Coordinates of C-alpha atoms and ligand atoms in Angstrom, one line a residue:
M1 CA 106.1 -7.8 -41.9
Q2 CA 102.4 -8.3 -42.1
R3 CA 100.6 -8.8 -38.9
R4 CA 99.1 -12.1 -38.3
F5 CA 96.5 -13.0 -35.7
A6 CA 98.7 -15.4 -33.7
G7 CA 101.6 -13.0 -34.0
E8 CA 102.8 -10.0 -32.1
Q9 CA 101.1 -8.5 -29.1
R10 CA 99.4 -5.2 -29.7
A11 CA 99.0 -4.2 -26.1
S12 CA 102.6 -3.5 -25.5
E13 CA 102.5 -0.9 -28.4
L14 CA 99.7 1.1 -26.8
P15 CA 100.0 3.8 -24.3
S16 CA 99.2 3.0 -20.7
P17 CA 95.5 3.4 -19.6
S18 CA 96.1 6.9 -18.2
G19 CA 98.1 7.9 -21.2
F20 CA 95.2 6.7 -23.4
T21 CA 92.7 8.9 -21.6
L22 CA 94.9 11.9 -21.9
H23 CA 95.4 11.2 -25.5
M24 CA 91.7 10.8 -26.0
M25 CA 91.0 14.2 -24.3
R26 CA 93.7 16.2 -26.0
E27 CA 94.0 14.9 -29.5
R28 CA 91.1 12.6 -30.3
Q29 CA 90.0 13.1 -33.8
I30 CA 86.4 12.0 -34.5
P31 CA 86.8 9.0 -36.9
W32 CA 84.5 9.0 -40.0
W33 CA 82.3 6.3 -38.7
E34 CA 81.2 8.2 -35.6
R35 CA 79.6 10.9 -37.8
G36 CA 78.9 8.5 -40.6
V37 CA 75.9 6.4 -41.7
I38 CA 76.3 2.9 -43.2
Y39 CA 74.1 1.7 -46.0
Q40 CA 73.8 -2.0 -46.5
I41 CA 73.6 -3.3 -50.1
Y42 CA 72.5 -6.8 -50.7
P43 CA 74.4 -7.3 -54.1
R44 CA 72.1 -9.9 -55.6
S45 CA 69.2 -7.4 -55.3
F46 CA 70.6 -3.9 -56.0
Q47 CA 71.1 -3.6 -59.8
D48 CA 71.6 -6.2 -62.5
S49 CA 73.9 -5.1 -65.4
N50 CA 74.3 -8.3 -67.4
D51 CA 70.7 -9.4 -67.9
D52 CA 70.8 -12.5 -65.7
G53 CA 68.2 -11.3 -63.2
I54 CA 70.8 -11.1 -60.4
G55 CA 72.5 -7.9 -59.2
D56 CA 76.2 -7.4 -59.7
L57 CA 79.2 -5.1 -59.0
A58 CA 78.9 -3.1 -62.3
G59 CA 75.2 -2.6 -61.4
I60 CA 76.2 -1.2 -58.0
E61 CA 78.7 1.1 -59.7
A62 CA 76.0 2.4 -62.0
R63 CA 73.8 3.3 -59.1
L64 CA 76.4 5.0 -56.9
D65 CA 75.1 8.5 -57.6
Y66 CA 71.8 7.4 -56.0
V67 CA 73.7 6.2 -52.9
A68 CA 75.8 9.4 -52.7
A69 CA 72.6 11.5 -53.1
L70 CA 70.9 9.6 -50.3
G71 CA 73.5 11.2 -48.0
V72 CA 75.1 8.1 -46.5
D73 CA 78.8 7.8 -45.8
A74 CA 79.7 4.1 -46.3
I75 CA 78.4 1.1 -48.2
W76 CA 78.5 -2.4 -46.7
L77 CA 78.3 -5.1 -49.3
S78 CA 76.9 -8.6 -48.3
P79 CA 79.3 -11.3 -49.6
I80 CA 80.5 -11.1 -53.2
Y81 CA 83.0 -14.0 -53.1
P82 CA 82.9 -17.2 -55.2
S83 CA 80.1 -19.3 -53.6
P84 CA 77.8 -22.2 -54.4
M85 CA 75.1 -19.9 -52.9
A86 CA 73.7 -22.5 -50.6
D87 CA 73.3 -19.5 -48.2
F88 CA 73.5 -16.8 -50.9
G89 CA 77.2 -16.0 -50.5
Y90 CA 77.6 -16.7 -46.7
D91 CA 79.1 -20.0 -47.9
V92 CA 82.4 -18.8 -49.3
A93 CA 84.4 -21.1 -51.6
D94 CA 87.3 -18.6 -52.1
Y95 CA 87.9 -15.6 -49.8
C96 CA 90.1 -13.7 -52.3
D97 CA 88.1 -13.6 -55.5
I98 CA 84.7 -12.4 -56.8
D99 CA 81.9 -14.8 -57.8
P100 CA 81.3 -14.6 -61.6
I101 CA 77.7 -13.8 -60.9
F102 CA 78.9 -10.5 -59.4
G103 CA 81.9 -9.8 -61.8
D104 CA 85.6 -10.2 -61.2
L105 CA 88.4 -8.5 -59.4
E106 CA 88.7 -5.8 -62.1
A107 CA 85.1 -4.9 -61.6
F108 CA 85.7 -4.8 -57.9
D109 CA 88.7 -2.4 -58.4
R110 CA 86.5 -0.2 -60.6
L111 CA 83.8 -0.2 -58.0
I112 CA 86.0 0.7 -55.1
A113 CA 87.6 3.5 -57.1
A114 CA 84.2 4.9 -58.0
V115 CA 83.0 4.6 -54.4
H116 CA 86.1 6.5 -53.2
A117 CA 85.7 9.1 -56.0
R118 CA 82.4 10.0 -54.4
G119 CA 83.8 10.4 -51.0
L120 CA 82.2 7.2 -49.8
K121 CA 83.7 4.2 -48.0
L122 CA 83.4 0.5 -48.8
L123 CA 83.0 -2.3 -46.2
L124 CA 83.1 -5.9 -47.2
D125 CA 81.4 -8.8 -45.4
F126 CA 84.1 -11.1 -43.8
V127 CA 82.7 -14.6 -43.1
P128 CA 85.2 -16.2 -40.7
N129 CA 83.1 -18.8 -38.8
H130 CA 82.6 -21.1 -41.7
T131 CA 83.4 -21.8 -45.4
S132 CA 81.5 -23.5 -48.1
D133 CA 81.8 -27.3 -48.2
R134 CA 83.2 -26.7 -51.7
H135 CA 86.1 -24.5 -50.4
P136 CA 89.3 -26.3 -51.4
W137 CA 90.3 -26.2 -47.7
F138 CA 87.3 -28.3 -46.7
I139 CA 87.6 -30.6 -49.7
E140 CA 91.1 -31.4 -48.5
S141 CA 90.0 -31.6 -44.9
R142 CA 87.4 -34.2 -45.6
S143 CA 89.6 -36.2 -48.0
S144 CA 91.3 -38.2 -45.2
R145 CA 91.8 -38.2 -41.4
D146 CA 95.5 -37.5 -41.9
N147 CA 95.2 -34.7 -44.4
P148 CA 97.2 -31.6 -43.2
K149 CA 94.0 -29.6 -43.4
R150 CA 91.9 -32.1 -41.3
D151 CA 92.3 -29.9 -38.2
W152 CA 91.3 -26.8 -40.1
Y153 CA 87.7 -27.8 -39.4
I154 CA 86.0 -29.3 -36.4
W155 CA 85.9 -33.1 -36.7
R156 CA 84.7 -35.4 -33.9
D157 CA 84.1 -39.1 -33.3
P158 CA 80.6 -40.3 -32.5
A159 CA 79.5 -40.1 -28.9
P160 CA 80.5 -43.2 -26.9
G161 CA 77.2 -45.0 -27.4
G162 CA 77.0 -43.8 -31.1
G163 CA 75.4 -40.9 -32.7
V164 CA 76.2 -37.2 -32.7
P165 CA 79.1 -35.9 -30.4
N166 CA 76.8 -33.6 -28.4
N167 CA 73.4 -31.9 -28.5
W168 CA 74.3 -28.7 -30.3
I169 CA 71.6 -27.4 -32.7
S170 CA 72.3 -25.6 -36.0
D171 CA 71.0 -22.0 -36.2
F172 CA 68.9 -23.2 -39.1
G173 CA 67.5 -26.2 -37.2
G174 CA 68.6 -29.8 -36.8
S175 CA 71.8 -31.1 -35.4
S176 CA 75.0 -29.1 -35.8
W177 CA 76.8 -32.3 -36.7
E178 CA 77.0 -33.9 -40.1
W179 CA 78.3 -37.5 -40.6
D180 CA 81.0 -38.1 -43.1
E181 CA 80.8 -41.7 -44.2
A182 CA 84.2 -41.8 -46.0
T183 CA 86.3 -40.8 -42.9
G184 CA 83.9 -42.0 -40.2
Q185 CA 83.6 -38.8 -38.2
Y186 CA 81.2 -35.9 -37.8
Y187 CA 82.0 -32.3 -38.7
L188 CA 80.5 -29.2 -37.0
H189 CA 78.3 -26.7 -38.8
A190 CA 76.6 -23.9 -36.9
F191 CA 74.5 -23.1 -40.0
L192 CA 73.9 -25.4 -43.0
K193 CA 75.8 -28.6 -43.5
E194 CA 77.1 -26.9 -46.6
Q195 CA 78.8 -24.4 -44.2
P196 CA 81.4 -26.3 -42.1
D197 CA 82.8 -24.4 -39.2
L198 CA 86.5 -23.5 -39.3
N199 CA 88.7 -24.4 -36.3
W200 CA 90.0 -21.1 -35.1
R201 CA 92.1 -22.8 -32.5
N202 CA 94.4 -23.9 -35.3
P203 CA 97.1 -21.2 -35.9
E204 CA 97.2 -22.1 -39.6
V205 CA 93.6 -21.1 -39.9
R206 CA 94.3 -17.8 -38.2
A207 CA 97.2 -17.1 -40.4
A208 CA 95.2 -17.9 -43.6
M209 CA 92.3 -15.7 -42.5
S210 CA 94.7 -12.8 -41.6
D211 CA 96.0 -13.1 -45.1
V212 CA 92.4 -12.7 -46.4
L213 CA 92.1 -9.5 -44.4
H214 CA 95.4 -8.2 -45.7
F215 CA 94.4 -9.0 -49.2
W216 CA 91.3 -6.8 -49.1
L217 CA 92.7 -4.1 -46.9
G218 CA 95.6 -3.8 -49.3
R219 CA 93.1 -3.4 -52.1
G220 CA 91.7 -0.4 -50.4
V221 CA 88.6 -1.6 -48.5
D222 CA 87.7 0.6 -45.6
G223 CA 86.7 -2.1 -43.2
F224 CA 84.6 -5.2 -42.7
R225 CA 81.3 -6.3 -41.3
I226 CA 82.3 -9.6 -39.6
D227 CA 79.7 -12.3 -39.9
V228 CA 78.6 -14.1 -36.7
L229 CA 81.7 -13.1 -34.9
W230 CA 80.5 -14.4 -31.5
H231 CA 80.4 -17.9 -33.0
I232 CA 84.0 -18.3 -34.1
V233 CA 85.4 -20.3 -31.2
K234 CA 83.7 -23.2 -29.4
H235 CA 84.3 -24.6 -25.9
Q236 CA 87.3 -27.0 -26.1
A237 CA 85.5 -29.9 -24.4
F238 CA 82.3 -29.6 -26.5
P239 CA 79.9 -30.1 -23.6
D240 CA 76.2 -30.3 -24.2
N241 CA 74.5 -26.9 -24.3
P242 CA 71.9 -26.4 -21.5
L243 CA 68.2 -26.5 -22.2
N244 CA 66.5 -23.1 -22.5
P245 CA 63.7 -23.1 -19.9
D246 CA 61.7 -20.5 -21.9
W247 CA 61.6 -22.3 -25.2
T248 CA 58.3 -22.9 -26.9
P249 CA 57.8 -24.9 -30.1
D250 CA 56.6 -21.8 -32.1
V251 CA 60.1 -20.3 -32.1
T252 CA 63.2 -21.7 -33.9
E253 CA 64.6 -25.0 -32.9
R254 CA 67.9 -23.2 -32.3
D255 CA 66.4 -21.6 -29.2
R256 CA 65.6 -24.9 -27.6
L257 CA 69.2 -24.7 -26.1
L258 CA 71.2 -21.9 -24.7
Q259 CA 74.3 -21.5 -26.9
H260 CA 76.4 -21.5 -23.8
F261 CA 79.3 -23.6 -25.0
S262 CA 79.0 -23.1 -28.8
T263 CA 79.3 -19.3 -28.8
D264 CA 80.8 -16.3 -27.0
Q265 CA 84.0 -18.0 -25.7
P266 CA 86.8 -16.0 -24.2
E267 CA 89.2 -17.1 -27.0
A268 CA 86.9 -15.4 -29.6
H269 CA 87.4 -12.1 -27.9
E270 CA 91.1 -12.5 -28.2
I271 CA 90.7 -13.1 -31.9
S272 CA 88.5 -10.1 -32.2
A273 CA 91.3 -8.0 -30.6
E274 CA 93.8 -9.5 -33.1
M275 CA 91.6 -8.6 -36.0
R276 CA 91.4 -5.0 -34.6
A277 CA 95.2 -4.8 -34.3
L278 CA 95.6 -6.0 -37.9
A279 CA 93.1 -3.4 -39.2
E280 CA 94.7 -0.6 -37.2
D281 CA 97.9 -1.1 -39.2
Y282 CA 96.0 0.3 -42.2
G283 CA 94.8 3.5 -40.5
E284 CA 91.1 4.5 -40.1
R285 CA 89.5 1.1 -41.0
L286 CA 86.3 0.1 -39.4
L287 CA 85.4 -3.3 -38.0
V288 CA 81.7 -4.0 -37.3
G289 CA 81.0 -7.3 -35.6
E290 CA 77.8 -9.2 -36.0
I291 CA 76.9 -10.0 -32.3
F292 CA 73.6 -11.2 -31.0
L293 CA 73.9 -11.2 -27.2
P294 CA 72.2 -9.5 -24.2
A295 CA 73.4 -6.0 -23.6
E296 CA 76.1 -6.7 -21.0
R297 CA 77.8 -9.6 -22.9
H298 CA 77.4 -7.6 -26.1
A299 CA 79.4 -4.7 -24.7
R300 CA 82.4 -6.9 -24.0
W301 CA 83.0 -7.1 -27.7
Y302 CA 84.4 -3.5 -27.6
G303 CA 87.3 -4.9 -25.6
T304 CA 89.2 -2.4 -23.4
P305 CA 91.1 0.8 -24.3
E306 CA 94.4 -1.2 -24.0
R307 CA 93.1 -4.1 -26.1
P308 CA 90.2 -2.9 -28.2
Q309 CA 88.2 -5.4 -30.2
V310 CA 85.7 -4.4 -32.9
H311 CA 84.8 -0.7 -33.2
L312 CA 81.1 -1.4 -33.5
P313 CA 79.5 -4.6 -32.2
F314 CA 76.3 -4.5 -34.3
N315 CA 73.4 -3.5 -32.0
F316 CA 70.2 -5.2 -33.1
H317 CA 68.2 -4.3 -30.0
L318 CA 65.8 -2.1 -31.9
I319 CA 65.0 -4.9 -34.3
E320 CA 64.2 -7.2 -31.4
S321 CA 62.2 -4.7 -29.3
P322 CA 58.4 -4.5 -29.1
W323 CA 57.5 -1.2 -30.9
D324 CA 56.2 1.0 -28.0
A325 CA 57.6 3.9 -26.1
A326 CA 58.2 2.1 -22.8
H327 CA 60.1 -0.8 -24.4
L328 CA 62.1 1.5 -26.7
R329 CA 63.0 3.8 -23.9
A330 CA 64.3 0.8 -21.8
V331 CA 66.2 -0.6 -24.8
I332 CA 68.0 2.8 -25.4
E333 CA 68.7 3.4 -21.7
D334 CA 70.0 -0.2 -21.1
Y335 CA 72.2 -0.1 -24.1
E336 CA 73.6 3.3 -23.3
A337 CA 74.3 2.2 -19.8
S338 CA 76.0 -1.0 -20.9
L339 CA 78.5 0.8 -23.1
P340 CA 82.1 1.1 -21.9
G341 CA 83.2 4.7 -21.7
F342 CA 85.3 4.6 -24.8
G343 CA 82.7 2.5 -26.8
W344 CA 80.8 4.2 -29.6
P345 CA 77.2 3.1 -30.0
N346 CA 75.4 2.0 -33.2
W347 CA 71.9 1.2 -34.2
V348 CA 70.2 -1.0 -36.8
I349 CA 66.5 -1.3 -37.9
G350 CA 66.8 -3.5 -40.9
S351 CA 69.0 -6.1 -42.7
H352 CA 68.9 -9.0 -45.1
D353 CA 68.1 -11.3 -42.2
A354 CA 65.3 -9.3 -40.4
P355 CA 61.7 -8.6 -41.5
R356 CA 61.3 -5.3 -43.2
I357 CA 60.6 -2.5 -40.6
A358 CA 57.6 -1.2 -42.6
A359 CA 56.1 -4.7 -42.7
R360 CA 56.5 -5.0 -39.0
I361 CA 55.2 -1.7 -37.8
G362 CA 53.5 -0.1 -40.8
E363 CA 54.6 2.8 -43.0
A364 CA 53.6 5.6 -40.6
Q365 CA 55.6 4.2 -37.8
A366 CA 58.4 3.3 -40.2
R367 CA 58.9 7.0 -40.6
V368 CA 59.1 7.4 -36.8
A369 CA 61.6 4.5 -36.9
A370 CA 63.7 6.3 -39.5
M371 CA 63.7 9.5 -37.3
L372 CA 64.7 7.4 -34.3
L373 CA 67.5 5.6 -36.1
L374 CA 69.0 8.8 -37.5
T375 CA 68.8 10.8 -34.3
L376 CA 70.0 8.4 -31.7
R377 CA 73.6 8.7 -30.4
G378 CA 75.6 6.3 -32.5
T379 CA 76.3 5.1 -36.1
P380 CA 73.1 4.1 -37.9
T381 CA 73.0 1.3 -40.5
L382 CA 70.3 1.5 -43.1
Y383 CA 69.2 -1.4 -45.2
E384 CA 68.6 -1.0 -48.9
G385 CA 64.9 -0.5 -49.7
D386 CA 63.9 0.7 -46.2
E387 CA 64.4 4.2 -47.5
L388 CA 61.5 3.5 -49.9
G389 CA 59.3 2.0 -47.1
I390 CA 59.1 -1.4 -48.7
G391 CA 56.8 -3.4 -46.5
H392 CA 54.8 -6.6 -47.1
V393 CA 56.0 -8.6 -50.0
T394 CA 54.3 -11.7 -51.4
I395 CA 56.7 -14.5 -52.3
P396 CA 54.8 -17.4 -54.0
P397 CA 55.9 -20.7 -52.6
E398 CA 57.6 -21.7 -55.9
R399 CA 59.8 -18.6 -55.8
M400 CA 61.0 -19.0 -52.2
R401 CA 64.8 -19.4 -52.1
D402 CA 66.0 -18.9 -48.5
P403 CA 67.4 -22.1 -47.0
Q404 CA 66.3 -20.9 -43.5
H405 CA 62.7 -21.2 -44.7
F406 CA 63.2 -24.7 -46.1
R407 CA 64.8 -26.0 -42.9
Q408 CA 61.8 -25.0 -40.8
P409 CA 58.9 -24.2 -43.2
S410 CA 56.1 -24.0 -40.6
L411 CA 57.7 -21.1 -38.8
N412 CA 57.4 -18.7 -41.7
I413 CA 60.8 -17.2 -41.0
G414 CA 62.0 -17.1 -44.6
R415 CA 64.2 -14.0 -45.3
D416 CA 63.3 -13.7 -49.0
R417 CA 60.8 -11.0 -48.2
S418 CA 63.6 -8.7 -47.1
R419 CA 65.8 -9.5 -50.1
T420 CA 63.6 -8.5 -53.1
P421 CA 65.2 -6.4 -55.8
M422 CA 65.4 -2.6 -55.6
P423 CA 62.5 -1.1 -57.6
W424 CA 64.1 1.8 -59.5
D425 CA 61.3 2.9 -61.8
A426 CA 58.0 1.8 -63.4
S427 CA 59.6 0.2 -66.5
P428 CA 59.5 -3.6 -66.9
H429 CA 61.3 -5.4 -64.0
A430 CA 61.5 -2.0 -62.2
G431 CA 64.7 -1.0 -64.0
F432 CA 66.5 -3.6 -61.9
S433 CA 67.0 -6.0 -64.8
T434 CA 66.0 -6.7 -68.3
C435 CA 64.6 -10.1 -67.3
E436 CA 62.7 -11.7 -64.5
P437 CA 64.6 -11.1 -61.2
W438 CA 65.8 -13.9 -59.0
L439 CA 63.2 -13.0 -56.4
P440 CA 59.9 -11.2 -57.1
L441 CA 59.7 -7.4 -56.7
N442 CA 57.7 -5.8 -53.9
D443 CA 54.0 -6.1 -54.8
D444 CA 53.5 -2.3 -55.1
W445 CA 56.7 -1.6 -57.2
P446 CA 54.9 0.2 -60.0
T447 CA 54.2 3.0 -57.5
R448 CA 56.7 2.4 -54.8
N449 CA 60.0 2.9 -56.7
V450 CA 62.9 5.3 -56.6
A451 CA 61.8 7.4 -59.6
A452 CA 58.2 7.9 -58.3
Q453 CA 59.5 8.8 -54.8
E454 CA 62.0 11.2 -56.2
R455 CA 59.1 13.1 -57.8
D456 CA 57.0 13.2 -54.6
P457 CA 58.3 15.7 -52.0
G458 CA 56.4 13.9 -49.3
S459 CA 57.8 10.4 -50.1
M460 CA 59.7 8.2 -47.7
L461 CA 62.8 8.6 -49.9
N462 CA 62.7 12.3 -49.6
F463 CA 62.0 12.1 -45.9
Y464 CA 65.2 9.9 -45.5
R465 CA 67.2 12.3 -47.6
H466 CA 66.0 15.2 -45.5
L467 CA 66.9 13.4 -42.2
L468 CA 70.4 12.4 -43.6
A469 CA 71.0 16.0 -44.7
L470 CA 69.9 17.3 -41.3
R471 CA 72.2 14.8 -39.6
R472 CA 75.1 16.1 -41.6
A473 CA 74.3 19.7 -41.1
H474 CA 73.7 19.4 -37.3
P475 CA 76.6 17.7 -35.5
A476 CA 74.3 17.6 -32.4
L477 CA 72.5 14.7 -34.2
S478 CA 75.7 12.7 -34.8
V479 CA 78.3 13.5 -32.2
G480 CA 76.2 15.4 -29.6
S481 CA 75.3 14.3 -26.1
F482 CA 72.1 12.3 -25.6
T483 CA 69.6 12.9 -22.7
M484 CA 66.5 10.9 -22.4
E485 CA 63.5 12.9 -21.1
K486 CA 60.8 11.8 -18.7
A487 CA 58.3 9.2 -19.9
E488 CA 55.0 10.6 -21.3
G489 CA 52.7 7.8 -22.4
D490 CA 53.3 6.9 -26.0
V491 CA 55.9 9.6 -26.4
L492 CA 59.6 9.1 -26.6
S493 CA 61.5 12.3 -26.1
Y494 CA 65.2 13.1 -25.9
V495 CA 67.6 16.0 -26.4
R496 CA 70.8 16.0 -28.5
Q497 CA 73.2 18.8 -27.7
H498 CA 76.5 19.9 -29.1
E499 CA 78.4 23.2 -28.7
G500 CA 75.4 25.3 -27.8
E501 CA 73.0 23.7 -30.2
R502 CA 70.1 21.8 -28.6
L503 CA 67.7 19.6 -30.5
R504 CA 64.7 17.8 -29.1
V505 CA 63.3 14.7 -30.8
L506 CA 59.7 13.9 -30.0
L507 CA 58.3 10.7 -31.3
N508 CA 54.6 9.6 -30.9
L509 CA 54.7 5.8 -31.0
G510 CA 50.9 5.5 -30.7
P511 CA 47.8 6.0 -32.9
E512 CA 46.3 8.8 -30.7
P513 CA 47.2 12.5 -30.6
V514 CA 49.1 13.5 -27.5
Q515 CA 48.6 16.9 -25.9
P516 CA 49.5 19.2 -24.5
L517 CA 53.3 19.2 -24.2
T518 CA 53.3 22.8 -23.0
R519 CA 56.4 22.5 -20.9
Q520 CA 58.2 21.6 -24.1
A521 CA 56.5 24.2 -26.3
E522 CA 58.1 27.1 -24.6
S523 CA 61.7 26.9 -25.7
V524 CA 61.1 25.7 -29.3
R525 CA 62.7 27.8 -32.0
D526 CA 62.0 25.8 -35.1
V527 CA 60.7 22.5 -36.5
L528 CA 63.6 20.9 -38.4
A529 CA 61.8 17.8 -39.5
S530 CA 58.4 16.1 -39.2
T531 CA 57.3 12.6 -40.2
L532 CA 54.0 14.2 -41.4
Q533 CA 53.3 17.4 -43.2
A534 CA 55.4 20.3 -41.9
R535 CA 53.4 22.6 -39.5
P536 CA 54.3 25.0 -36.7
Y537 CA 54.8 23.4 -33.4
D538 CA 51.8 23.9 -31.0
G539 CA 52.8 21.6 -28.2
T540 CA 50.8 18.6 -29.6
L541 CA 51.9 15.5 -31.4
L542 CA 49.5 14.0 -34.0
P543 CA 49.2 10.2 -34.3
D544 CA 52.5 8.7 -35.6
E545 CA 54.1 12.1 -35.6
G546 CA 57.8 12.5 -35.0
L547 CA 59.4 15.9 -34.8
I548 CA 62.9 17.3 -34.6
L549 CA 62.8 20.6 -32.8
S550 CA 65.5 23.2 -32.5
L551 CA 65.5 24.6 -28.9
A552 CA 66.6 28.0 -27.5
P553 CA 69.9 27.7 -25.6
E554 CA 69.4 26.9 -22.0
A555 CA 69.0 29.9 -19.7
Ligands
LIG601 C1 74.8 -14.1 -40.7 C2 74.3 -13.6 -42.0 C3 73.2 -14.5 -42.5 C4 73.8 -15.9 -42.7 C5 74.4 -16.4 -41.4 C6 75.3 -17.6 -41.7 O1 73.9 -14.1 -39.7 O2 73.8 -12.3 -41.8 O3 72.6 -14.1 -43.7 O4 72.8 -16.8 -43.1 O5 75.3 -15.4 -40.9 O6 76.5 -17.2 -42.4

């Protein structure tokens, strides 16, 4: 019988806590994702194969050799399901099919076979918090108050004096409540009004969504990135959220309130554990949860050894941190300290939602960021195009598409700049398409493209490939221990160690040379990687220089 979220208890099937520890010590095999690197593909912008200016599954398949040669282990695809594209696929109208823009189920089966044939894994984006308002479930739900699917979504009467049921604010700005004239109630939407929130307290919703996971796991996917997982259950009494005392009008309206009652509810953790139990039935499948929370609450999404939740609650702390050695050191130490003993770390520096790392900190520091990402303890996720160092992109107003921008235009938080098509070569439309792409290319695409960077040994692409190859060749960089070293001005320094191999990572976060680092010069055997031109190590770090050094074994 297939496992359903509301069904059997997983805990009783697991060994006792002490048994689990012994098992971990004696037999623990390192799962693929602990050594592995995840590469996020934004399907609309990877490769167009059918001349409509929008990327698709056959396009991704045609570019798989590039992904394999990069040296990553798994691909995560942003949503590819049928969708009206109000939020570019994060508004799902059918969880078990493919949007015709991207292809069909046959194209998907071809893609997954081609991914597996190259020894890669494929993760899909599971969007459980909300559907599209065009999903047949919601169309039924809003058709009448006594429709059997009414309770699949979150409907509420107006507040006693009239108006919205409470003060909750959508993440994209404005009230989270939308009035439905026909049935005289409001429905809840944490994002756009075209994205009504599902009611995960309803067992039928849980059963339907577990069927969705079975559908894709049965088709061979290796796991899921779970969209806004911490949002999926709301407080049963729908109290007002408290005001955020630190809010200022120059940040998003969402942050005016603390999302105390609308997110991170205990019942959501229970569902996360049920998702994990379901995935476990299929063997080594990976669940990555999108979780934006402070370190301590974030760590709770690992669950416990007896009742584990997602394998990797996505860790966005690098994206949010000011880019200097002191802040980064604190972020890394606080995160490491927050992890439960059995919890495997992970790191992210870019995504389809965040500003491009090279736009934020400049290309020289983007190399330092790449070295940091690929040498910290934990699974890294790379975002397509960051390996080319794509930075500032100009999107003329008439070509802007992101709904987040249109909801709050004055804040300049549109995500289109991170979603521009992959520039493959210098041919018209950068080899991405035969026609004008849905979003403009990066301004410098004639020179900043894959083909040009493949030819240039010093390019960002070849730097990423080198780092990824090093990570594969030196287990100290993936599964080794991590020791942060003493603070030294703009320098971040740490040691990774595994079975006698010791590697020191030295990163200069500043624009000044740093010298001397004599204490550290003594034991250096070799320079394995540099963000700048290779040179023998002399105990100094140039501006923006990052180094991976191989050290002599400890005396
Ligand atoms: C996640 C997605 C983002 C989307 C939102 C609503 O944060 O990453 O792109 O807009 O969820 O689904």
